Structure formats: C-alpha cells, structure tokens
Amino acid sequence: MPLCNAGSPEHHITIWFRDLAEIQRYRDDDIDSRNRMIFTLVDGNQISQKRVADALGLSHSLIKQIMRQMRATQGLPTARRTRGEARVLTETVVALLNEELSKGRQLTELAQERGICLSTLRKGVSRGVLIHPLPRPACSLSCFGGAPASAPASSCPASTPSTQGERAQVDVNASEGLGTACVRVIERTLGLMRGGKAVSDFEPSESLAWGGVLTALPALCAEGLFRSTGLITDALDKCYYQATHLLILLAIMALLRIKSPEQLRGWAPGELGRLMGLDRIPEVSTLRRYLDKAGAQSSEWQHRLLKEWFERQAKEEADDKITLYLDGHIHVYTGNMTPLPKRYSTRHRLCVSGITDYWVNDRKGRPLMRIGKVIDEGMRQTVFNELLQQWEKHVPKPDESYRETHPDWVWFRLIFDRAGSSAAFLGELKKHHILAMTYQMRVKEQWPLNEFSEVTVTSPTGIKTEMLLAERLINLKATNGETVAVKEIRRMRIGQKSAYQTSIITTDFDLGMTEGAALMFARWNQENYFKYMAEQYGLDHLLEYATQSLSLSENVVNPRWREAEKQCKMVQGKLDSLHKRFRRSYEDLPEDGKGAAYEQKMAKREELTEEIRHLEAEKQELKARLKEIPRKITLGSLDDDERFVALAEDRKMFVDVVKMAAYRAETAMTELIREWFDAYGDEGRTILQRLYRQPADLTPNPDTKTLTVTVYPLPEKRQCLIAEKICETLNESETYYPGTEWKLRYKMLTADCDDGL
C-alpha cells in the first residue's frame, strides 16, 4: 500500500493507494482524515502499525494513541481538547519554523539556532504543528505502472546498458525507500499484499560484478540441481523469492567462496541480484528464514537428486562394478550450546568435540551423499544400521531375473580405510552382495622382493605412476571364528635405508593387482575432497544455532568408564617408560662388576624394579575396577551436566547438498580443461575461480529470448584461450537460464568482439 506526497510545499497532500488504485487523499493538516484512515486500515488488518508509522513519519506511540482514541469513539473523530496557550511554539514561531523546514532545514539546526529544545520540535512534528517533509523515495513511472516493474528508477533508457556507477546510484537512492537496491517497488508491494512471486527479468548491464559465475549454470543444470524444484516450492509458498532463486543464490555463494549467509553482508546485494534477474538478493535474516523452511521440507528433493547421481555413476561404470568410497570426517564443534561427546580426529591428532560425517564419494572424489552421526559407534555399525537403508533407495541393483539366476551377483564395490579393516566386516558385507577393499593392519610378514614386478598404474583421474606390486590369495580368521578368503595386494616402496610394504585386501577376486592398486590409492581423491571443501567451500561451517533432541535410549560411552580407561593408559605409559629405562640400565653396568659405580647402578635398578612392581599392582587394580564399570549406558542415565543434544541438521544438510552440486559442476568444468590443455594439479580449478569472479556484460534480447553473457578477459592469454573454449562448449549445450525462457549465450570480450552475437 504505497504512499505518495503531492501538492505545493505549503499544502502537502497524502495519497493512499491499494492495488495501484487511489483510495484516499487528504491534506497533511487534516488530522481527522488521517486518523480515520489509519484506524480503518490497521483495525481491518490491512496494514501494520509499524508500516504506517514509517510511511507517515510518525512515532509508534502516537499511532497507538490514535488507535486507542478511535476505538473508544468507535472510529469517529473526537473533539480535540484545546491546549493552553503555547509558550514556545507560538503561531509566529511555528510559521517561521515551517518556512525554514520547507527549505530543507533540519530540526537539529533550528534547535541550536533558535535556542529551542530538540524534543520540543519533535513533539511539534508528531502533533502535526510543524510540517517536516521527511525524505521519501523518488516517484517514478515504474512505481505507478507506467513502465515494467523491473525497469530501474534511473534516467537511462531501457535499451541503454547501465554502468556500474549508475546501478550503484540507483541502489543507494532505493535505500531511502524499501531498502538498498529494492527498486522494483510494485513487484515487492504485490508480493507483500497478494503473495506475488519475484520474476527473473534481466536488464542490459555493463561490467556486472562477478558475472563470470554465470558460466557455471549449464554445469549446475547438468547435475540436476534445478530439476525437481517443485518439491521445495510448497515450503516457500508464501515467500517472495522462488525456490529456483534460492538454489541459484546458494550455488553462486559456493562458487564465489561465500561460506555462510553472514558473509553476504560484505557483498553488493544489487549486483548479485541482477545475476539472477532480480533487483537484489534476500537479506541475511530473510535468507536464514528461507533456509529453515526449505531445509525442513527438502528430504524428497535431496533423495531424487542423490538418486540421480548414483544412477549416473552406474551408467558411467557400466563396464565395471559400481565403486563407492566411504570415509568419516570429523566436523569439529567448539560452541557451548551442548557438550558433544569427544572423538579422535586424525586431522588434529587429538580428541575433539564434534560430529562424525560419513561421506560416500565416487572414484574421482565427487560426492554422492553424507550422513551425520552425533553418537558414533564406528563405521561397521553405521553401515549396517543406517547406510544400507540409504543405499537400498539410491544405488541401482541388477535386474531381478539376473539376481535369481546368479546367486553370487554383486551389488557394488565399497572401498574404505583402516577404520573398517576387519575380516568379520568384510565377510558381513559379502553376505549383502557388497565387495570390499581396504588396507590390512598389523602386517608383520614381509614378502620377498622377487615376487614384486614393476607395473604402470593409471588412476581414475588419468595420472600414471610406476609401482612395485605383488598379489596372493590368503585366508583371514574373523573374530566370530569364520574364515574369509581375500586377495592381498602388496605395494613395495624402497627407501634409502629400508623397504616398506603396504598391504591391500579385497573380496573382489576379479580385480587384477594393477586395477586394485589404482582403485585403492584413488581413495586420496576423497581425502583431497575433504581438504578442498573445508578450505574453499566452508564444509565445516556452522550454519544455524539450534539443537534437536536425541532419544534417551541411545547408548553412549559411560564417562566413568572413559575416566577409568584414561587412568589405565596413564599407568601403562609410565610402565612402558620404566621398562625402557630398566633395559638401558644393563648397558650402563661396568664390565668388571665391581666398584662404587657398579653398586650405584645396581641400587638404581632395584629402585626401578620396585617402582615397576608397584605400578603393575596399580594397573591390575585399575583393570579390575574397569571391568566392573559398564562401557555403554543410555543417554538418559547421564547426569544433567553430562547429557547432550544434537545440533540441528536440516539447514546444513540442505546447503551441503547444494555445495556438493556446485563442487560436481566445478569438477566437470575442470575435466574439460584437462582434456584441452595440460593443466597440472588444481590449476584448472584456480582458473575457474578467477573466471567466476570476472565481471561480465549482460545483454538480453527480448525478440530472440537470448541472454548474452560477455565475460571480461582473464589476466593471462592462456587463461583467456581456456575461457573462450569453455564458452564455445557451453553454447553447444543450448542451456536455458533456470526457471526462465532465456537461452544463455556466452562469449569472451576480445578486441574484435562482434556485438551482434
């Protein structure tokens, strides 16, 4: 319900609109008409008191007073009680002050100049005695239906591309109205009053900041990020921005390395909004609210997206078994909302409070899914209690007829690190038609050198390495007494002083040792993914300060047992140190076995022996006490100060899935660069990061419905050639901007650039 001031400076007129139609007008000195209008709209729940106060420049207390008076008289104006003769704001003083205020003078200046208290002048304004023309947004044709709502309130024609300076001026001017960069007044008003949705409508723009990030849209579309947005639409039913806008914004944030919504405060909202065909992006608090709504109702959308990724991997690996990589990643928590249980982190080399995220990746390191475990019982329990149910939904199986005729059919191949190195675990996985591969722990026997042969191993990413490999068929004894047949592959590394052998075991007997070594050592792609995502995408960032309850029947490690075990380990550490000192004492004894030195050494040995005997007794006592304490108890059995809850996961899971899609899109573009040019390591990703941050010109063509993105050149000629090749490939994809009918066209800004593209 926008307001507009019109009329001469002496007689300001306030006009009220509803759905672009005028419903009331009155002069500013007509207090009765003003009060009746305020009461009618506020009492009918058509507008809030806060919006009326902000629009009319009145205090909130005055609005409440008006509502009380009008309710007491049932909406009829009351005869205002005459006040006593004004001692300060006399008629002469009021006339002079109104004349000065009409010239744009400020209340603070007049208070100092006239020697009048500033609060007195403000009371005069609130009572309507003094007419203070408050700054309001400039009225333009776009505000009253004379031009499309998407047209910016600027003096340049629609066909003329706006420069960065012009756009910045428009955004600043809009801050006096609805807010910074809120230039689509009608569209936002209809969204507030009638639930209208924001529509992507692009404007010609020169040097649009971070316009190069639009080159990632075709790859994001190929990953299926926008394919099932209808499943999130219901969650954002009463919201101004659409689900597609939310997904595009989150993807842009990931690609531009904006790691959390709070960091958006340092980025121009208008420039980011124009990348999506909007006037601006949602404010941080609004974005948090959108994430809460979408995260709570996005499980089906996540399920379809993850299932599509698994099915695509099955097609890519049609000539081989589906290969999945499983590993745990510790998400460290340093807050004080809840005392999360501690767990050992190999990355930090100490026990830290946090959550264990179990990630599933493919052989190239691309993410497929993740689950978070506040109470981590280990990889084996997580696989059988939770991951198997998820894989049943996502991972394709052979046809039912094939499974009936082939009892030994294989579902997929699972590769993990030493955390799951157990013969019993491998045997149980095989019963579920899952072939496993891992490292073997505590290998003592060394194979002879003549069994090893030098071979060339090609990793899934195409890197070739020379290795010394050997293989054998062996049997492993499980803790439950069963025997598990496995193939063992050894890799030998010859150093300057000794040779080291790495043992790999697998239940997949069809694997050759070359292919098996390539698959096992490709697990480093998953480790590199964790490191890259934590540094670049903010994988471990806390996105919401909320918790959710856990079942009190959950089993957790008993704090008393943990403390007793800690004492046992401390005593054992002291014993190990004393045993070393005792063994070294033999070397220090004099050979003749005589003299004061010999007697002194023997006395020292006796002291060590007595101390060892004392610690051994203490150790046995602690072990006996440890056996009496139950290792696991229920969460409800913990003391109040030890009981913990889980961190809320909905918002983080939703954002993490978008980050996974952004990483997969970036990986796809990186692989294209490796095909065209000799890019070493992460050089391709570095080039893409620069490309995403480059400014670009946007040129929409309403006749052909094409949106041309002209990216500015990169610093080096080689990088420009790569970017040009990327643009050519993207144009062949015939991609449409998500949620619109605009076909995307890409090109690089060059010296002989043809503007008629």
Short mmCIF file of C-alpha atoms in Angstrom, two decimals, residues 475-690:
data_model
loop_
_atom_site.label_atom_id
_atom_site.label_comp_id
_atom_site.label_asym_id
_atom_site.label_seq_id
_atom_site.Cartn_x
_atom_site.Cartn_y
_atom_site.Cartn_z
CA ASN A 475 42.50 -66.59 4.31
CA LEU A 476 41.74 -64.30 7.23
CA LYS A 477 40.39 -65.50 10.57
CA ALA A 478 37.45 -63.42 11.81
CA THR A 479 36.68 -62.79 15.48
CA ASN A 480 33.50 -64.86 15.18
CA GLY A 481 35.54 -67.88 14.11
CA GLU A 482 34.70 -67.69 10.40
CA THR A 483 37.34 -67.78 7.68
CA VAL A 484 37.18 -65.11 4.97
CA ALA A 485 39.01 -65.65 1.67
CA VAL A 486 40.57 -62.46 0.28
CA LYS A 487 43.06 -61.34 -2.31
CA GLU A 488 46.05 -59.48 -0.88
CA ILE A 489 47.92 -56.93 -2.98
CA ARG A 490 51.25 -55.57 -1.76
CA ARG A 491 52.97 -52.40 -2.86
CA MET A 492 56.65 -52.03 -2.04
CA ARG A 493 58.36 -48.68 -1.61
CA ILE A 494 62.13 -48.86 -1.48
CA GLY A 495 63.72 -46.12 0.61
CA GLN A 496 67.31 -45.24 1.35
CA LYS A 497 67.54 -47.47 4.44
CA SER A 498 64.70 -49.99 4.14
CA ALA A 499 61.74 -51.13 2.07
CA TYR A 500 58.15 -50.61 3.21
CA GLN A 501 55.25 -52.80 2.10
CA THR A 502 51.63 -51.59 2.04
CA SER A 503 49.06 -54.38 2.22
CA ILE A 504 45.66 -54.16 0.47
CA ILE A 505 42.97 -56.81 0.94
CA THR A 506 39.80 -57.26 -1.10
CA THR A 507 36.99 -59.76 -1.55
CA ASP A 508 36.81 -58.93 -5.27
CA PHE A 509 38.80 -61.74 -6.90
CA ASP A 510 38.14 -60.41 -10.42
CA LEU A 511 40.37 -57.41 -9.77
CA GLY A 512 43.88 -57.51 -11.13
CA MET A 513 46.63 -56.16 -8.93
CA THR A 514 47.14 -53.14 -11.20
CA GLU A 515 43.47 -52.17 -11.20
CA GLY A 516 43.16 -52.95 -7.48
CA ALA A 517 46.09 -50.70 -6.59
CA ALA A 518 44.67 -47.90 -8.75
CA LEU A 519 41.28 -48.10 -7.02
CA MET A 520 42.71 -48.30 -3.50
CA PHE A 521 45.12 -45.39 -3.85
CA ALA A 522 42.39 -43.35 -5.57
CA ARG A 523 40.96 -43.06 -2.06
CA TRP A 524 43.20 -40.00 -1.75
CA ASN A 525 40.75 -38.22 -4.07
CA GLN A 526 38.24 -38.43 -1.22
CA GLU A 527 40.78 -37.06 1.27
CA ASN A 528 41.58 -34.23 -1.14
CA TYR A 529 37.85 -33.53 -1.38
CA PHE A 530 37.60 -33.07 2.40
CA LYS A 531 40.58 -30.71 2.46
CA TYR A 532 39.44 -28.69 -0.57
CA MET A 533 35.83 -28.36 0.60
CA ALA A 534 36.85 -27.32 4.11
CA GLU A 535 39.16 -24.60 2.81
CA GLN A 536 37.21 -23.35 -0.21
CA TYR A 537 33.53 -24.13 0.43
CA GLY A 538 33.36 -23.88 4.22
CA LEU A 539 32.30 -27.50 4.66
CA ASP A 540 32.68 -27.36 8.46
CA HIS A 541 30.94 -24.01 8.96
CA LEU A 542 28.11 -23.94 11.50
CA LEU A 543 25.05 -22.63 9.64
CA GLU A 544 22.47 -22.47 12.44
CA TYR A 545 22.48 -22.08 16.19
CA ALA A 546 19.81 -24.62 17.04
CA THR A 547 19.62 -28.07 18.56
CA GLN A 548 17.36 -31.08 18.34
CA SER A 549 16.68 -33.73 20.94
CA LEU A 550 18.06 -37.27 20.91
CA SER A 551 16.37 -40.43 22.09
CA LEU A 552 17.18 -41.05 25.75
CA SER A 553 17.51 -44.76 24.94
CA GLU A 554 20.57 -44.16 22.74
CA ASN A 555 23.69 -45.92 24.00
CA VAL A 556 26.69 -43.71 24.74
CA VAL A 557 30.11 -44.30 26.26
CA ASN A 558 29.99 -44.20 30.04
CA PRO A 559 32.00 -41.18 31.30
CA ARG A 560 33.06 -43.20 34.37
CA TRP A 561 34.40 -45.97 32.14
CA ARG A 562 36.22 -43.43 29.97
CA GLU A 563 37.89 -41.88 33.03
CA ALA A 564 38.94 -45.30 34.36
CA GLU A 565 40.35 -46.26 30.96
CA LYS A 566 42.28 -43.00 30.86
CA GLN A 567 43.89 -43.83 34.21
CA CYS A 568 44.83 -47.31 32.96
CA LYS A 569 46.50 -45.81 29.91
CA MET A 570 48.42 -43.33 32.06
CA VAL A 571 49.75 -46.14 34.26
CA GLN A 572 50.61 -48.21 31.19
CA GLY A 573 52.52 -45.28 29.73
CA LYS A 574 54.57 -44.91 32.92
CA LEU A 575 55.28 -48.67 32.86
CA ASP A 576 56.50 -48.55 29.27
CA SER A 577 58.85 -45.71 30.16
CA LEU A 578 60.21 -47.55 33.21
CA HIS A 579 60.76 -50.76 31.21
CA LYS A 580 62.83 -48.82 28.68
CA ARG A 581 64.94 -47.29 31.45
CA PHE A 582 65.38 -50.74 33.03
CA ARG A 583 66.60 -52.24 29.74
CA ARG A 584 69.02 -49.37 29.23
CA SER A 585 70.45 -49.94 32.73
CA TYR A 586 72.04 -53.19 31.51
CA GLU A 587 74.13 -51.25 29.02
CA ASP A 588 75.37 -48.82 31.68
CA LEU A 589 76.71 -51.50 34.08
CA PRO A 590 80.53 -51.61 34.40
CA GLU A 591 82.02 -54.76 32.84
CA ASP A 592 84.15 -55.68 35.87
CA GLY A 593 81.08 -55.83 38.17
CA LYS A 594 82.91 -54.00 40.95
CA GLY A 595 83.32 -50.55 42.41
CA ALA A 596 81.07 -47.75 43.64
CA ALA A 597 79.67 -47.08 40.17
CA TYR A 598 78.53 -50.68 39.89
CA GLU A 599 76.86 -50.58 43.30
CA GLN A 600 75.14 -47.31 42.44
CA LYS A 601 73.80 -48.71 39.16
CA MET A 602 72.53 -51.86 40.86
CA ALA A 603 70.76 -49.77 43.51
CA LYS A 604 69.12 -47.75 40.76
CA ARG A 605 67.95 -50.97 39.10
CA GLU A 606 66.43 -52.15 42.34
CA GLU A 607 64.54 -48.85 42.63
CA LEU A 608 63.22 -49.28 39.10
CA THR A 609 62.20 -52.86 39.84
CA GLU A 610 60.30 -51.80 42.93
CA GLU A 611 58.60 -48.96 41.09
CA ILE A 612 57.62 -51.30 38.23
CA ARG A 613 56.21 -53.81 40.71
CA HIS A 614 54.17 -51.06 42.39
CA LEU A 615 52.77 -49.78 39.05
CA GLU A 616 51.94 -53.32 37.92
CA ALA A 617 49.86 -53.81 41.05
CA GLU A 618 48.13 -50.47 40.47
CA LYS A 619 47.48 -51.43 36.85
CA GLN A 620 45.84 -54.71 37.83
CA GLU A 621 43.68 -52.92 40.38
CA LEU A 622 42.55 -50.36 37.78
CA LYS A 623 41.79 -53.10 35.27
CA ALA A 624 39.65 -54.92 37.80
CA ARG A 625 37.79 -51.70 38.54
CA LEU A 626 37.37 -51.05 34.79
CA LYS A 627 35.69 -54.43 34.31
CA GLU A 628 33.10 -53.58 36.94
CA ILE A 629 32.06 -50.35 35.15
CA PRO A 630 29.70 -50.80 32.16
CA ARG A 631 31.26 -49.41 28.98
CA LYS A 632 27.94 -48.24 27.47
CA ILE A 633 24.94 -46.69 29.20
CA THR A 634 21.84 -44.96 27.90
CA LEU A 635 21.76 -41.22 27.27
CA GLY A 636 19.04 -40.85 29.89
CA SER A 637 21.34 -42.34 32.55
CA LEU A 638 23.82 -39.47 32.27
CA ASP A 639 23.86 -36.62 34.76
CA ASP A 640 22.20 -33.38 33.71
CA ASP A 641 25.53 -31.61 33.16
CA GLU A 642 26.77 -34.52 31.00
CA ARG A 643 23.65 -35.03 28.89
CA PHE A 644 23.83 -33.60 25.38
CA VAL A 645 21.60 -32.98 22.38
CA ALA A 646 22.24 -32.99 18.64
CA LEU A 647 22.89 -29.94 16.50
CA ALA A 648 20.07 -29.12 14.09
CA GLU A 649 20.84 -30.67 10.70
CA ASP A 650 18.07 -29.59 8.30
CA ARG A 651 19.57 -26.29 7.17
CA LYS A 652 23.14 -27.61 6.95
CA MET A 653 22.12 -30.74 5.05
CA PHE A 654 20.19 -28.67 2.51
CA VAL A 655 23.10 -26.26 1.99
CA ASP A 656 25.62 -29.12 1.86
CA VAL A 657 23.70 -30.79 -0.97
CA VAL A 658 23.86 -27.54 -2.97
CA LYS A 659 27.59 -27.29 -2.23
CA MET A 660 28.01 -30.88 -3.40
CA ALA A 661 26.28 -30.00 -6.68
CA ALA A 662 28.48 -26.90 -7.05
CA TYR A 663 31.63 -28.98 -6.48
CA ARG A 664 30.48 -31.57 -9.03
CA ALA A 665 29.79 -28.80 -11.55
CA GLU A 666 33.22 -27.27 -10.94
CA THR A 667 34.80 -30.73 -11.31
CA ALA A 668 33.04 -31.27 -14.65
CA MET A 669 34.40 -27.96 -15.97
CA THR A 670 37.86 -28.82 -14.62
CA GLU A 671 37.85 -32.12 -16.53
CA LEU A 672 37.09 -30.21 -19.72
CA ILE A 673 40.11 -28.00 -19.12
CA ARG A 674 42.31 -31.08 -18.61
CA GLU A 675 41.11 -32.50 -21.92
CA TRP A 676 42.01 -29.35 -23.84
CA PHE A 677 45.14 -28.16 -22.06
CA ASP A 678 47.93 -29.65 -19.97
CA ALA A 679 46.66 -28.43 -16.59
CA TYR A 680 48.68 -29.68 -13.62
CA GLY A 681 47.05 -30.47 -10.29
CA ASP A 682 44.41 -27.94 -9.28
CA GLU A 683 45.42 -25.37 -11.89
CA GLY A 684 42.11 -25.89 -13.68
CA ARG A 685 40.17 -25.09 -10.50
CA THR A 686 42.29 -21.97 -9.96
CA ILE A 687 41.44 -20.76 -13.46
CA LEU A 688 37.75 -21.39 -12.85
CA GLN A 689 37.85 -19.43 -9.58
CA ARG A 690 39.23 -16.44 -11.48
#
